[in-house]
Every structure is written in C-alpha cells, then in structure tokens.
Coordinates of C-alpha atoms in Angstrom, one line a residue:
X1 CA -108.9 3.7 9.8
X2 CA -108.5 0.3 12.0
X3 CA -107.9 -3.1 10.8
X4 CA -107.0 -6.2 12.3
X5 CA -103.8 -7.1 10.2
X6 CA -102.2 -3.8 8.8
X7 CA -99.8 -4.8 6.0
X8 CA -96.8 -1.7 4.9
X9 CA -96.0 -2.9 1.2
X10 CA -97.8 -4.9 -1.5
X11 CA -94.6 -7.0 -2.8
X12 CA -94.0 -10.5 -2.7
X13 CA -93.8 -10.4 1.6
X14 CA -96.6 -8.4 2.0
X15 CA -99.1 -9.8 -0.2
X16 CA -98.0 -13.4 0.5
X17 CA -98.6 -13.2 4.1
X18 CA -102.4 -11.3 2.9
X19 CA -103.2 -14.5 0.9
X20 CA -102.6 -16.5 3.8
X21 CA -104.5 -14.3 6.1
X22 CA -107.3 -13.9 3.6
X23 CA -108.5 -17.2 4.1
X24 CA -110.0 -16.0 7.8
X25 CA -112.6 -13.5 8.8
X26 CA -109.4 -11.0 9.7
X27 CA -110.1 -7.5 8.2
X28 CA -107.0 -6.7 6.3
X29 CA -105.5 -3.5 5.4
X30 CA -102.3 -3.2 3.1
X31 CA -100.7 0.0 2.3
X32 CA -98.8 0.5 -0.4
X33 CA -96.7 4.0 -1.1
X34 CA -97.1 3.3 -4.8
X35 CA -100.1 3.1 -7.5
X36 CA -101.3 0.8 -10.0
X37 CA -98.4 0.4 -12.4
X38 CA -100.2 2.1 -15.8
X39 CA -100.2 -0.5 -19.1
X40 CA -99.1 1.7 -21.5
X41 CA -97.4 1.4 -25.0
X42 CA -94.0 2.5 -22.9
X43 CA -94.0 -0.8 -20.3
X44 CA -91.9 -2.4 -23.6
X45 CA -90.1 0.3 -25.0
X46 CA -86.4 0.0 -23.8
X47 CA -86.2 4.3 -24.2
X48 CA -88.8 4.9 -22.0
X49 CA -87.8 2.2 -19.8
X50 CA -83.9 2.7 -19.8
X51 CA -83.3 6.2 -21.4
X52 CA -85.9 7.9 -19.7
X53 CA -86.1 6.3 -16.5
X54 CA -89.8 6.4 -16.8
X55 CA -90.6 4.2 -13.7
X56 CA -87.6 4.7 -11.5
X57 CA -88.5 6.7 -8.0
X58 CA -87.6 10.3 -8.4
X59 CA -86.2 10.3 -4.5
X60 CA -82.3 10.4 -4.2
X61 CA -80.2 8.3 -1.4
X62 CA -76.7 9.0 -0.1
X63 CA -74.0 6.7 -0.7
X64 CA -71.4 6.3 1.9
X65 CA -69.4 9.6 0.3
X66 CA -72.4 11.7 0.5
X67 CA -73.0 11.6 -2.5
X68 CA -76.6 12.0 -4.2
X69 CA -78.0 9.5 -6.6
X70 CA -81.0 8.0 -7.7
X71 CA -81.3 4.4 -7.3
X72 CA -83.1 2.2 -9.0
X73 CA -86.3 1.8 -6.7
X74 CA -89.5 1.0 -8.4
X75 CA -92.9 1.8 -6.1
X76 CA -95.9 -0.1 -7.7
X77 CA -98.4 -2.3 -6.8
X78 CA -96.3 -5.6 -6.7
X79 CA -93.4 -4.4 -5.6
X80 CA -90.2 -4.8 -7.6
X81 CA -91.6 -8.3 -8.9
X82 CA -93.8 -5.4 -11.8
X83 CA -89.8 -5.3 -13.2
X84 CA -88.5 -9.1 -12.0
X85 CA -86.9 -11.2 -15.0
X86 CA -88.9 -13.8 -13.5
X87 CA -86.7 -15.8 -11.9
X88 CA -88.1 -17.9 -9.2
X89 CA -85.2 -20.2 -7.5
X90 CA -85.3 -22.1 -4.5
X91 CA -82.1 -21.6 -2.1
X92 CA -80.1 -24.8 -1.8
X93 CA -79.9 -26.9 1.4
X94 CA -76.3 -26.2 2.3
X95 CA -77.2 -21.7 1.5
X96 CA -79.4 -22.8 5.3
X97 CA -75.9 -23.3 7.3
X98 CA -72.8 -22.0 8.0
X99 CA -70.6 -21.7 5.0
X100 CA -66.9 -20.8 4.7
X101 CA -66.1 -18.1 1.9
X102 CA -62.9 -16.7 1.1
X103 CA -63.4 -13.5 2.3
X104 CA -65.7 -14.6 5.7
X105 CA -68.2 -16.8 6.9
X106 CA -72.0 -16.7 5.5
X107 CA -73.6 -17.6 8.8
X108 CA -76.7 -20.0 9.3
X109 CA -80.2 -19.2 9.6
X110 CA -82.1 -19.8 12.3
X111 CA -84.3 -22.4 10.0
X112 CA -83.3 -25.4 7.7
X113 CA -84.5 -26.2 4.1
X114 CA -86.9 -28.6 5.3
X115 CA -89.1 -25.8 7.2
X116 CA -89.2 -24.0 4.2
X117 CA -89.8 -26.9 1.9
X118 CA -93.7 -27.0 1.5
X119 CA -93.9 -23.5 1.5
X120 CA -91.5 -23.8 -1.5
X121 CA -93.8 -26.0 -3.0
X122 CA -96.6 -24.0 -2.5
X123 CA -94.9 -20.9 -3.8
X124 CA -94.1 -22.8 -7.2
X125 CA -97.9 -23.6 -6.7
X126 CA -98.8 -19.7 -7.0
X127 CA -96.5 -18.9 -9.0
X128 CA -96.9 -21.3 -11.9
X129 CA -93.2 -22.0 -11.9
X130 CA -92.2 -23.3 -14.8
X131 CA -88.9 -25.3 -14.8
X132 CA -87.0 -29.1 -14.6
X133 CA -85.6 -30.3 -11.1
X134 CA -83.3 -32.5 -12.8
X135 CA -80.6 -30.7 -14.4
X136 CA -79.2 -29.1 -11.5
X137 CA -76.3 -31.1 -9.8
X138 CA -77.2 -28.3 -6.8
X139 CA -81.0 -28.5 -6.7
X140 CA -82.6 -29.4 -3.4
X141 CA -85.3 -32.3 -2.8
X142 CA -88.8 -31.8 -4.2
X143 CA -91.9 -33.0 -3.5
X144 CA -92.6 -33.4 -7.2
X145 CA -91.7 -31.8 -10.2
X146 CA -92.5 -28.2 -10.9
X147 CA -96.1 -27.2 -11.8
X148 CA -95.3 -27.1 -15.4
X149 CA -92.5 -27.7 -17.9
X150 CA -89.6 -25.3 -18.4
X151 CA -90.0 -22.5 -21.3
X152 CA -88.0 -23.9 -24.3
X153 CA -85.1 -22.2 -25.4
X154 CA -84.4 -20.5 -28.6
X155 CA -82.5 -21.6 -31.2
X156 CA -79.4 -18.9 -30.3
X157 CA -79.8 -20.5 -26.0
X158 CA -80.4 -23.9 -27.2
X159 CA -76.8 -24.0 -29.2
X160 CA -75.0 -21.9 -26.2
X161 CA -76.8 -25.0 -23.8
X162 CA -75.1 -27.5 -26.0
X163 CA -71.5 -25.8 -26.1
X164 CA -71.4 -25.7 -21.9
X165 CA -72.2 -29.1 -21.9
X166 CA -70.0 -29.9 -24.1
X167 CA -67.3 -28.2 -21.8
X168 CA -68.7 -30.7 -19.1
X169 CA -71.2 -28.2 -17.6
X170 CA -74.6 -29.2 -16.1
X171 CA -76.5 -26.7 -17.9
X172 CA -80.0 -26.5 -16.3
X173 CA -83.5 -24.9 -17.0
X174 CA -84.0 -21.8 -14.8
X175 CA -87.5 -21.8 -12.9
X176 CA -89.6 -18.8 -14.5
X177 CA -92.9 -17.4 -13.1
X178 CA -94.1 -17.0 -16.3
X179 CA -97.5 -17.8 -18.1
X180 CA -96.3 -19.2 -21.4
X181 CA -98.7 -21.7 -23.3
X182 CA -101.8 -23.7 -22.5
X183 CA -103.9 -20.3 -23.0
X184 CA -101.6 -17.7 -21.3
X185 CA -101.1 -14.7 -22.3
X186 CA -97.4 -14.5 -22.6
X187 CA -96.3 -13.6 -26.4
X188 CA -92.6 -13.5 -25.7
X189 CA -92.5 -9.5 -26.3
X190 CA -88.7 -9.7 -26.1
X191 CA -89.2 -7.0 -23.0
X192 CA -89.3 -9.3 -19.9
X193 CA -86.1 -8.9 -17.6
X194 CA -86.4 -5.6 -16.1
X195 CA -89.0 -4.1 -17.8
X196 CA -92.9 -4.1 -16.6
X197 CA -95.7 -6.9 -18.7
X198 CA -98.1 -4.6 -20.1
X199 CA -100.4 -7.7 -21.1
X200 CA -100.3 -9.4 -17.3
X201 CA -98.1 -12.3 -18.5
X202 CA -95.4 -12.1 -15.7
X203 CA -95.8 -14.1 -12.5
X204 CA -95.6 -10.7 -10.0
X205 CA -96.9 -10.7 -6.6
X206 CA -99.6 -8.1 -7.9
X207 CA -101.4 -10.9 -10.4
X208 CA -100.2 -14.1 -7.9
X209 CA -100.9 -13.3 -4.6
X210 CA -102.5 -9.9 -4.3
X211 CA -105.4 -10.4 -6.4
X212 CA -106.3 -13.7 -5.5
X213 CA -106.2 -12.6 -1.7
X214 CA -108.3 -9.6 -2.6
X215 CA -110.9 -12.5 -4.3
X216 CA -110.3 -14.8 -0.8
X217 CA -111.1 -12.6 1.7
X218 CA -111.6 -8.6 3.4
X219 CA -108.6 -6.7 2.0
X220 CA -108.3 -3.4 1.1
X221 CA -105.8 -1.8 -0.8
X222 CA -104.9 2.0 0.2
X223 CA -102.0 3.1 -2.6
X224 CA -100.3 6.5 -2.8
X225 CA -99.9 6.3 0.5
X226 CA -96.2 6.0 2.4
X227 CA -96.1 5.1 5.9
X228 CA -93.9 7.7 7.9
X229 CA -93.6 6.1 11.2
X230 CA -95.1 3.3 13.6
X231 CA -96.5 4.5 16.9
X232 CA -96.0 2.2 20.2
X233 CA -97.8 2.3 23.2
X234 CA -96.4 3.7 26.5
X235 CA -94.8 0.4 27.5
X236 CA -92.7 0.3 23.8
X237 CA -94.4 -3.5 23.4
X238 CA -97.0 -3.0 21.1
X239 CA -97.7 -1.0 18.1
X240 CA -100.7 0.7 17.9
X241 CA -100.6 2.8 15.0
X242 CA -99.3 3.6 11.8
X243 CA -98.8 7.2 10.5
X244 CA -99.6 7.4 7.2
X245 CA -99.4 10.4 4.6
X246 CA -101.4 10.4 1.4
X247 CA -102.6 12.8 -1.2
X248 CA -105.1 13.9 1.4
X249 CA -103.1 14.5 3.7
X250 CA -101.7 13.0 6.7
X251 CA -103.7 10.1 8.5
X252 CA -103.3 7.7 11.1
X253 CA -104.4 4.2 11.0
X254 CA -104.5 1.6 13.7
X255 CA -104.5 -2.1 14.0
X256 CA -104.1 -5.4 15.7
X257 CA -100.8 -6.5 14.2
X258 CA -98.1 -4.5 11.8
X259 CA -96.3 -6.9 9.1
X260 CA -93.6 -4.4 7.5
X261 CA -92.8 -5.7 4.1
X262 CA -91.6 -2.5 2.3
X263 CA -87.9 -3.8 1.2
X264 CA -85.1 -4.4 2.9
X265 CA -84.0 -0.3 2.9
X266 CA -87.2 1.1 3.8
X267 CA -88.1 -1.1 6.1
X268 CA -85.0 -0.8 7.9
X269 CA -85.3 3.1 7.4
X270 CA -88.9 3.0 8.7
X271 CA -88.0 1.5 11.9
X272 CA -85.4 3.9 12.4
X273 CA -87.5 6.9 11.8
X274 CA -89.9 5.7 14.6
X275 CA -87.6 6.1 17.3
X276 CA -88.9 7.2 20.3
X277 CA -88.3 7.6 24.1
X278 CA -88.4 4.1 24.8
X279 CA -86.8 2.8 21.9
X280 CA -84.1 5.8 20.8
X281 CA -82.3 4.2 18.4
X282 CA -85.7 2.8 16.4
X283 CA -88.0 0.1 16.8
X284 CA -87.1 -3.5 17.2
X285 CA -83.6 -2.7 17.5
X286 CA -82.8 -3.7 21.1
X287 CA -79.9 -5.8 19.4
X288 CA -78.8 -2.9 17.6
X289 CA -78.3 -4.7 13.6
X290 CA -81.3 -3.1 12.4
X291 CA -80.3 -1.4 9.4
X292 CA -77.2 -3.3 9.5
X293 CA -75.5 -6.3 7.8
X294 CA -77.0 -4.9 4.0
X295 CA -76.3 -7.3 1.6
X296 CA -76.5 -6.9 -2.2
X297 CA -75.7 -9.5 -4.3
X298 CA -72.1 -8.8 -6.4
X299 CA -73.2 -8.9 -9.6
X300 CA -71.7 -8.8 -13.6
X301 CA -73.1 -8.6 -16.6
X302 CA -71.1 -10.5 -19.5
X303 CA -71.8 -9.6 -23.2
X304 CA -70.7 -12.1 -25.5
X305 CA -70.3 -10.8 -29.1
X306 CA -70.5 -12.4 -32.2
X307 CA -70.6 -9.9 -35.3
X308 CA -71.6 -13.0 -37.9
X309 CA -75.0 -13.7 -35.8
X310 CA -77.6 -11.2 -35.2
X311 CA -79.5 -12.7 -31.2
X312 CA -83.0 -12.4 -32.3
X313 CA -84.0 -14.5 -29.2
X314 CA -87.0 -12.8 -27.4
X315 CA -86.8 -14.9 -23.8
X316 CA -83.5 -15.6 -23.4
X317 CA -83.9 -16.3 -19.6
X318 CA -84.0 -20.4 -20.0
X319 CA -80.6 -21.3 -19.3
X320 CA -78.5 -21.3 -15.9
X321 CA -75.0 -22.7 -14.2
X322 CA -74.3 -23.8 -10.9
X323 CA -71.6 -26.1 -11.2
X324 CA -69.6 -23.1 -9.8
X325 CA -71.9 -22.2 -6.6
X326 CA -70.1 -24.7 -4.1
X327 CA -66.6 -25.2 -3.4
X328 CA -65.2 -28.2 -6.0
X329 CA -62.4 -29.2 -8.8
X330 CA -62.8 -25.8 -10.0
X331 CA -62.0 -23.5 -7.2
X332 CA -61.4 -24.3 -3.4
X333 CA -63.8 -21.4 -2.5
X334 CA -67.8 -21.4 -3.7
X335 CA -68.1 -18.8 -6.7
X336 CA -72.1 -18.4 -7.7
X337 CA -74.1 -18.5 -9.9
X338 CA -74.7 -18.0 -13.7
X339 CA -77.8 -17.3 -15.4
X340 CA -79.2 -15.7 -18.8
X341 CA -79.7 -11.4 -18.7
X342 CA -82.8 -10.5 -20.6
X343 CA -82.1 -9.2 -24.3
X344 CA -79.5 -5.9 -24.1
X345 CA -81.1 -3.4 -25.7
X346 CA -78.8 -0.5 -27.0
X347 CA -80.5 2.3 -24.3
X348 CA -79.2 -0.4 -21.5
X349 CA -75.7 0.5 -22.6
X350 CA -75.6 4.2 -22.6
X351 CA -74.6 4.7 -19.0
X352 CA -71.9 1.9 -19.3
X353 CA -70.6 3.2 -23.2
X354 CA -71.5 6.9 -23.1
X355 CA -68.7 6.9 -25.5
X356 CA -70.2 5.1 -28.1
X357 CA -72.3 6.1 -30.8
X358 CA -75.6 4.8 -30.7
X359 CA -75.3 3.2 -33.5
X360 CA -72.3 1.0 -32.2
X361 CA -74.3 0.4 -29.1
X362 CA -77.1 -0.9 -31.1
X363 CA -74.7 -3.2 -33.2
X364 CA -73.4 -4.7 -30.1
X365 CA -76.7 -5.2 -28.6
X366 CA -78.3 -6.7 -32.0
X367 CA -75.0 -9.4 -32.2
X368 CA -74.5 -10.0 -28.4
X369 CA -75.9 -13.3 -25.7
X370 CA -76.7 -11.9 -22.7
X371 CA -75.3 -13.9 -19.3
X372 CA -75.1 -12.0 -15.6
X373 CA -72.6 -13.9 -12.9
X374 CA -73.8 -13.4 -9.4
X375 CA -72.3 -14.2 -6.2
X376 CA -72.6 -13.5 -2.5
X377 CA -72.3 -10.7 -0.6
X378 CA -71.5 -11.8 2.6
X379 CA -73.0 -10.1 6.0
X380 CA -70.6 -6.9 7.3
X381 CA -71.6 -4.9 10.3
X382 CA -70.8 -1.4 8.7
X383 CA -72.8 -2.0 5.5
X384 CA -75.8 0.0 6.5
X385 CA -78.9 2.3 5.9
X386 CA -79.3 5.2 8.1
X387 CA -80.9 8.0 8.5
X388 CA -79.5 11.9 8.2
X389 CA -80.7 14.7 10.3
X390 CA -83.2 15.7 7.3
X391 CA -85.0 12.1 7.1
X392 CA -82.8 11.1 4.2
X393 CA -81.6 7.3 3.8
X394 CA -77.8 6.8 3.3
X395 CA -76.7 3.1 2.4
X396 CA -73.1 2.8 2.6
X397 CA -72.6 -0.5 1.0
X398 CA -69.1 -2.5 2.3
X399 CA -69.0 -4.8 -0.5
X400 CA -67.4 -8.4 0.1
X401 CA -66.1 -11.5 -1.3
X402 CA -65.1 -9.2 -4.5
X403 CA -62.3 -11.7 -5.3
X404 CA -64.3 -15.0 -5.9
X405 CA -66.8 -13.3 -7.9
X406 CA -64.2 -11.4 -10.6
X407 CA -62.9 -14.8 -11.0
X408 CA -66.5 -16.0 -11.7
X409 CA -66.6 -13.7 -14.4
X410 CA -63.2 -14.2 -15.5
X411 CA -64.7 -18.2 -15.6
X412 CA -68.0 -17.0 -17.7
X413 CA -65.6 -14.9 -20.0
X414 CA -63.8 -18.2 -20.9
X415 CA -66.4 -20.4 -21.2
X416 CA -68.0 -17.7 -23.6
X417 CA -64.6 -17.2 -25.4
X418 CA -64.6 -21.5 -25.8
X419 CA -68.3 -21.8 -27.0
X420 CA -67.1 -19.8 -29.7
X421 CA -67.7 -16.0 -29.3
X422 CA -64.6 -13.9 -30.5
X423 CA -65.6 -10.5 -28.3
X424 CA -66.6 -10.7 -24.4
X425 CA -67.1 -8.0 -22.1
X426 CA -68.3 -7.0 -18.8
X427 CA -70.0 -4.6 -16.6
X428 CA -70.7 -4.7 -12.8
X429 CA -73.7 -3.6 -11.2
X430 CA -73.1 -0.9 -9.2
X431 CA -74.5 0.3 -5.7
X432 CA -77.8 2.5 -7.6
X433 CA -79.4 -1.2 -8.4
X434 CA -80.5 -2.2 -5.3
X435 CA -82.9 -5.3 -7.0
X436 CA -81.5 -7.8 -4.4
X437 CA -81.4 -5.6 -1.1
X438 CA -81.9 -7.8 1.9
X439 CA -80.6 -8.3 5.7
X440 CA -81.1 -5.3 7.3
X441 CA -83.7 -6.5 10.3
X442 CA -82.0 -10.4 10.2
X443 CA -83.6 -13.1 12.0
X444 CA -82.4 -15.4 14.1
X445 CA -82.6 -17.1 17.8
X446 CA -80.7 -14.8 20.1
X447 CA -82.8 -10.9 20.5
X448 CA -78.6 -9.5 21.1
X449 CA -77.6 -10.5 17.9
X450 CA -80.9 -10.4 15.6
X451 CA -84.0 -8.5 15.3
X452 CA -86.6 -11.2 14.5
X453 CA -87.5 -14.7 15.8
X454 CA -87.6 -17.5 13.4
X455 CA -91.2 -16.8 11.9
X456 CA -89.9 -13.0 11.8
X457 CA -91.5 -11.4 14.7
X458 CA -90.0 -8.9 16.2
X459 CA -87.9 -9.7 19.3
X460 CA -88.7 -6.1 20.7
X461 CA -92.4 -5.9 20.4
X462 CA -95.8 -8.2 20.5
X463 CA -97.2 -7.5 17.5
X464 CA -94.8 -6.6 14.8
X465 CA -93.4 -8.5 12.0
X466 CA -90.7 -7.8 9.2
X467 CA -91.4 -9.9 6.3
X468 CA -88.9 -9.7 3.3
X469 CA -85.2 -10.0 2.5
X470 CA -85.0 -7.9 5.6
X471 CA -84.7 -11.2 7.4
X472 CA -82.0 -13.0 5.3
X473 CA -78.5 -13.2 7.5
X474 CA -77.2 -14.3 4.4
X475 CA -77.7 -13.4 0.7
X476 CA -77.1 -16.5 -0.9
X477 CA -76.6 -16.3 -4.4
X478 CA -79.7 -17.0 -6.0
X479 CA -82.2 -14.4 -6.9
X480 CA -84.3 -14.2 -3.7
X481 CA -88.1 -13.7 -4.6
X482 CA -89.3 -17.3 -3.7
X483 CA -87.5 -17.8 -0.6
X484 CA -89.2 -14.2 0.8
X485 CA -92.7 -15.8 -0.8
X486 CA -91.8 -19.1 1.2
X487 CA -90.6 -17.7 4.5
X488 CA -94.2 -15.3 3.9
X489 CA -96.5 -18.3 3.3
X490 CA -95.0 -19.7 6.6
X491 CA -95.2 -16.6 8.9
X492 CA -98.8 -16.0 7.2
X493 CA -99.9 -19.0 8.3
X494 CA -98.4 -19.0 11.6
X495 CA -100.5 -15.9 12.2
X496 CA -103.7 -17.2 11.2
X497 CA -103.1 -19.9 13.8
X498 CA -101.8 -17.5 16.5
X499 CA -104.0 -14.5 15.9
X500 CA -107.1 -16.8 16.7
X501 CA -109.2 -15.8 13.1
X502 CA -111.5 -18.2 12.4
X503 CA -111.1 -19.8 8.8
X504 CA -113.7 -19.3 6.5
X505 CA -114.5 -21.4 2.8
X506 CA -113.7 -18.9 -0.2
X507 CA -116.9 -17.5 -1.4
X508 CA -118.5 -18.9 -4.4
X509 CA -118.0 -15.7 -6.6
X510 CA -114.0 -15.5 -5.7
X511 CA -113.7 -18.8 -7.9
X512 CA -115.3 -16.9 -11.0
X513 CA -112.3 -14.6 -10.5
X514 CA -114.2 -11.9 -9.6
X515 CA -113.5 -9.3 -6.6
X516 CA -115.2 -10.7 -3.5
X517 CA -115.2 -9.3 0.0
X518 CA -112.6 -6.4 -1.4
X519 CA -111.8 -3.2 -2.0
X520 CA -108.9 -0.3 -2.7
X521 CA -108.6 2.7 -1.8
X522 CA -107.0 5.2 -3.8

C-alpha cells in the first residue's frame, strides 16, 4: 500500500493533523492498531468497565523493578479520548516558559501561547467546548467566548461551588467536549469519566476530527493493524516505509510523509524498535532524549464522605480550582490543579479497599463527591521507556515534585473537611494509569537537546513527524488533549502548505454528513 501522508494512530494527534490534510487532494492513510470500539450494553456498566477490565489492552509493561503489570492502555479508534472525562483545557500562558518548582525547573517550549492561540480556538471549534472564560483568575486571553455555555451543575456541585467560594476560591466552569442540549444526544448516563459513550455523546477525536476528515477528503482507515517499525532509506534521511502487521499477516506500506501519533510510550518505543545501522540507537534520536524525560502527571483522588447525603449527581465534571496552580499567598511554590472525578462507582474501589466488603464500598461510593488534585511532573532524564531484548517496553517512571502535590491534597482535604464533609480520603494514581503520558520525543530548537523542531518534525530525518504529548518538555498541569489537538491543527496545516497539495472545496455530499471520498479497511 502507498499513500502520500501515512498517519500511525487515530487519537486526537493523528486525526487532527488528517482533518487538516483532508482539505487537499493528498491521499491519506491512517493506521490504527485498534478497532472500532463496540456500543454495547457494557460501555456503562462500571463491572465490566472496572471489575472486568473489559477494554484495557491485554499486553503487560515492565516497571523499573521488572516487574510485570498491565497498564491501563486502551487501543480504539479515537485513541484514549473513547474513555476521556471530557476535559478540554487550554494550557495557561506562563505553562509556555520557564517555571521554577520546588523540586526543579519546568523548562520552556520552544513556542509561546500566542502561536498556539487560534489553533486553541479552532480546537474549542471542533470540539464543541462547552465552558465560561471568566471564572478563572488563571485563564489565558480568548478570542471570544467558548462555542457554547458551560454544562450546569447539579444540585450536590452547585452547593460544593458555593462553599469554595465562600472560602474565597475562584471556582470556575471546567471546559467539557460534550454534546449536551440544543438536540445532542448526551442524557447524562452517569458513566462519563473513564468509561466509553455508547450513544456518541462524548467529544472524542473519533466523532470530532476523524469522521469529519473521512467526509473532507481521501482517507482511509486500516484498524487491527500495529506498526512494528519504520524503514529509512540508505542515507538514514528519509522514511520510506512502514512495516505493518495485521490479521493477514505482515505488510509493508509506503509513503511520502510518516506523522507518528501513537502516544507518548509507543511512539517513543516505535522509534526505538527501528534502529538500524545508521541510526543504532532508534530513529530521530541523534540527541539521544527519545524515550526520555516521561512525564505523568502526579495525580490524587479525594473522596469526600458525607453519610447524611446520598450524591446522585450524574455529570459531576462542572466544577474546577486553580487558585493553587501558580505560586501565591498560599504557597511560595505552584501546586496544580483541582477538578471534579467522574461519579465513584463501588467496582472503582476494589483495587484501592480490597478489604472492604462490597457493600461498604458501595455505601461510600453512593455518599461520596468526587474531586482529583493534579500537579506537575516535572521533566527527569532517567524517567524512560525502553525496550528489552524480547521487544518488551519498560517505563521506569522517576516521579517529581511529590512534595507540592501531597500538600495539594492535604489543601483539597481541608477545603472538603470546611465545606462540611465529616470523612475525606485519598488515593494516588499509580504508575499502571498512564492517561497523561507525554515528553518522550520533546520538541524544541537545538537537534542536541530535542528530538523535534517547533512544528514537531523530526530533527533527524525529512519527512517524519511526532505529533502528540510526545512533544511536551513539560507536563503542565492541566489535562493535555487540547493542547496536542492545537499543536496538531498547527503542524497539519504547516504540512498542507509545505507538502505542496493543492486545496480543494469539501464535496457537496460531505455536508450531508455522509462518507465522501473515504474508506476503512479492516
């Protein structure tokens, strides 16, 4: 198979960069290692979801120990956006430079907020961000407000809302990809956060930039089908070829230009795996930081427990903090963020309580508010995926900045414990949830310390780009799906301009919503 843009993964890099491409006469192929995620009565059931693992990758990692696990990858169509709690936020101005931590330094990318700014807005555009600019002491300029108004809270968010502002919070509504009202499917099922939409009412990169680009323009789809290794050509410059293996067998499919969007890890483990006699120690990795600098954001979830209310709230995920992200009155050293979980349910508590008897779990889940704390991880050299003699990954994560976040939590505990809840616990994400993964192929503007120019082609090579969190030299600490989409749009339409495609009008039958000009391979 040939094509002239040859696209590894269909998440929110990959298929932004195919909607921008789509527009042109470029013939477009995207591969995707995973299939169409089924709709099935078990998308919403928290058993099948939680207790069976139903749609967690059967493949096991290393950890740094050695030690086997099975983390929480999910291979779909969409990416990890089919399981997203929808949360779509922009990184702030200052997340762009150098900032001081307590534990180290989260360095500056090689753009600003302004480059990404209209790609921002055009990623809200796509999106259907729903949300409210002006609550946020942190938020960054807009162009205008977000395409629609914020989901509403429930009664049980709406009264937490008014206890943090009455501690002197700035209590803000988080932007949600999420098609609520005016017609939209969304019901508020009460299974959003972590669980797939069997009714298409979630704002993944599947229903917001795949299928539209499949309407726009020539792309195929090929799923069930994982890339094993990109093929150079004698001078190490160029890559000419993907090698592919599928249910029928092993293939090999060339192109013009290879965007790698498969996720931070396997992107960085795909470029190690195609080592060869002019690049030993993988592609693009002159500098040597590819697989490198992982970053996972340190994360917490807080129950707060009140046995005289039962939290019947079915979208809880309207209601965020930053007025600890920065350095301020409250701590000489920026802390992160705060932001609603999706509704515990009692199988989400198993692996934490394994102790407990269901039905105590299920108590505790029926009478808790859900919040998750979040702050950086900054960049360390020997937090890495590699590769073992048998083709296995191993990510030895070096977490960082450990301190400021426990006394995030310790701040989220008491604000909980003042807004009247009698019972608040905790539970840290641990090193098998991986839903934040990101700079292992950074960017930046010298090829001895980075991997990628500044629109994320590869120092190393002519026609190879890594586009998703791959990129980021710094995590930030904001969920990271619109910044990828943002820096995507960009690159994509860098390409479209570069590559030379003519630009073509959308044919008429695209706007019906139909399939135009498409097609998938299975």
């Amino acid at each position: 198979m040939d094509a002239d843009i040859v696209i590894i993964g269909s998440g929110v890099g990959g298929s932004a960069v195919a909607w921008q491409l789509a527009a042109t006469d470029a013939r477009i192929l995207i591969i995707e290692r995973g299939e169409d995620l089924p709709r099935e009565l078990g998308n919403w059931d928290a058993e099948a979801v939680f207790g069976q693992l139903r749609y967690r990758t059967r493949e096991t990692w290393l950890n740094g120990a050695n030690e086997r696990y099975r983390p929480g990858q999910y291979y779909f169509v969409g990416g990890h956006t089919k399981f997203f709690g929808t949360a779509m936020f922009r990184f702030r101005e200052d997340d762009f430079r150098e900032v001081q931590h307590e534990e180290g330094v989260s360095p500056a990318w090689p753009i600003s907020y302004s480059d990404l700014a209209p790609y921002y807005d055009l990623a809200e555009s796509l999106f259907g961000i729903r949300g409210d600019a002006s609550g946020d002491p942190t938020e960054p300029p807009h162009a205008g407000p977000y395409p629609h108004p914020p989901v509403p809270d429930e009664p049980v968010i709406a009264a937490l809302r008014r206890q943090f502002e009455r501690l002197g919070l700035h209590p803000f509504h988080m932007p949600s990809s999420i098609d609520l009202g005016d017609g939209g499917p969304c019901v508020r099922c009460g299974t959003c956060d972590a669980f797939p939409c069997r009714i298409d009412a979630k704002g993944d990169a599947e229903k917001c930039l795949l299928r539209p680009a499949m309407r726009r323009g020539s792309v195929t789809l090929m799923t069930g089908t994982r890339v094993t290794r990109l093929v150079t050509d004698a001078t190490g410059k160029r890559i000419v070829a993907a090698e592919v293996e599928s249910r029928e067998g092993r293939k090999t499919v060339t192109g013009g230009t290879f965007v790698l969007s498969a996720g931070a890890i396997n992107s960085a483990a795909l470029l190690l795996a195609s080592a060869n006699d002019r690049m030993p120690n993988g592609l693009a990795n002159s500098s040597g930081v590819v697989g490198r600098y992982y970053m996972n954001h340190n994360c917490t979830a807080v129950l707060a427990i009140d046995p005289r209310r039962i939290n019947d709230t079915r979208f809880p995920k309207t209601l965020s903090v930053n007025d600890f992200y920065f350095a301020g009155e409250h701590d000489r050293w920026p802390l992160g963020n705060i932001q609603m979980l999706g509704k515990i349910r009692e199988p989400m508590l198993r692996d934490a309580m394994p102790y407990m008897p269901k039905r105590a779990l299920r108590y505790l889940s029926d009478h808790s508010v859900d919040l998750y704390a979040m702050s950086e991880d900054l960049p360390d050299r020997e937090s890495r995926i590699e590769l073992t003699n048998d083709g296995d990954i191993r990510l030895s994560w070096k977490r960082t900045n450990l301190k400021p976040h426990m006394r995030l939590v310790t701040k989220t505990k008491e604000l909980l414990r003042r807004s009247g809840f009698p019972l608040v616990v905790s539970r840290r994400f641990g090193e098998d949830t991986p839903s934040h993964q990101c700079g292992t192929v950074r960017f930046g503007i010298d090829p001895a310390s980075s991997s990628l120019d500044p629109l994320c082609k590869a120092h190393d090579h002519d026609n190879l780009y890594v586009v998703d969190a791959s990129f980021f030299p710094s995590s930030a600490a904001l969920n990271p799906a619109l910044t990828i989409a943002a820096q995507a749009l960009r690159v994509g339409e860098a390409l479209c301009r570069s590559l030379g495609h003519a630009a073509r009008k959308k044919p008429a039958v695209a706007e019906s919503g139909e399939s135009a000009s498409a097609s998938s391979i299975t």
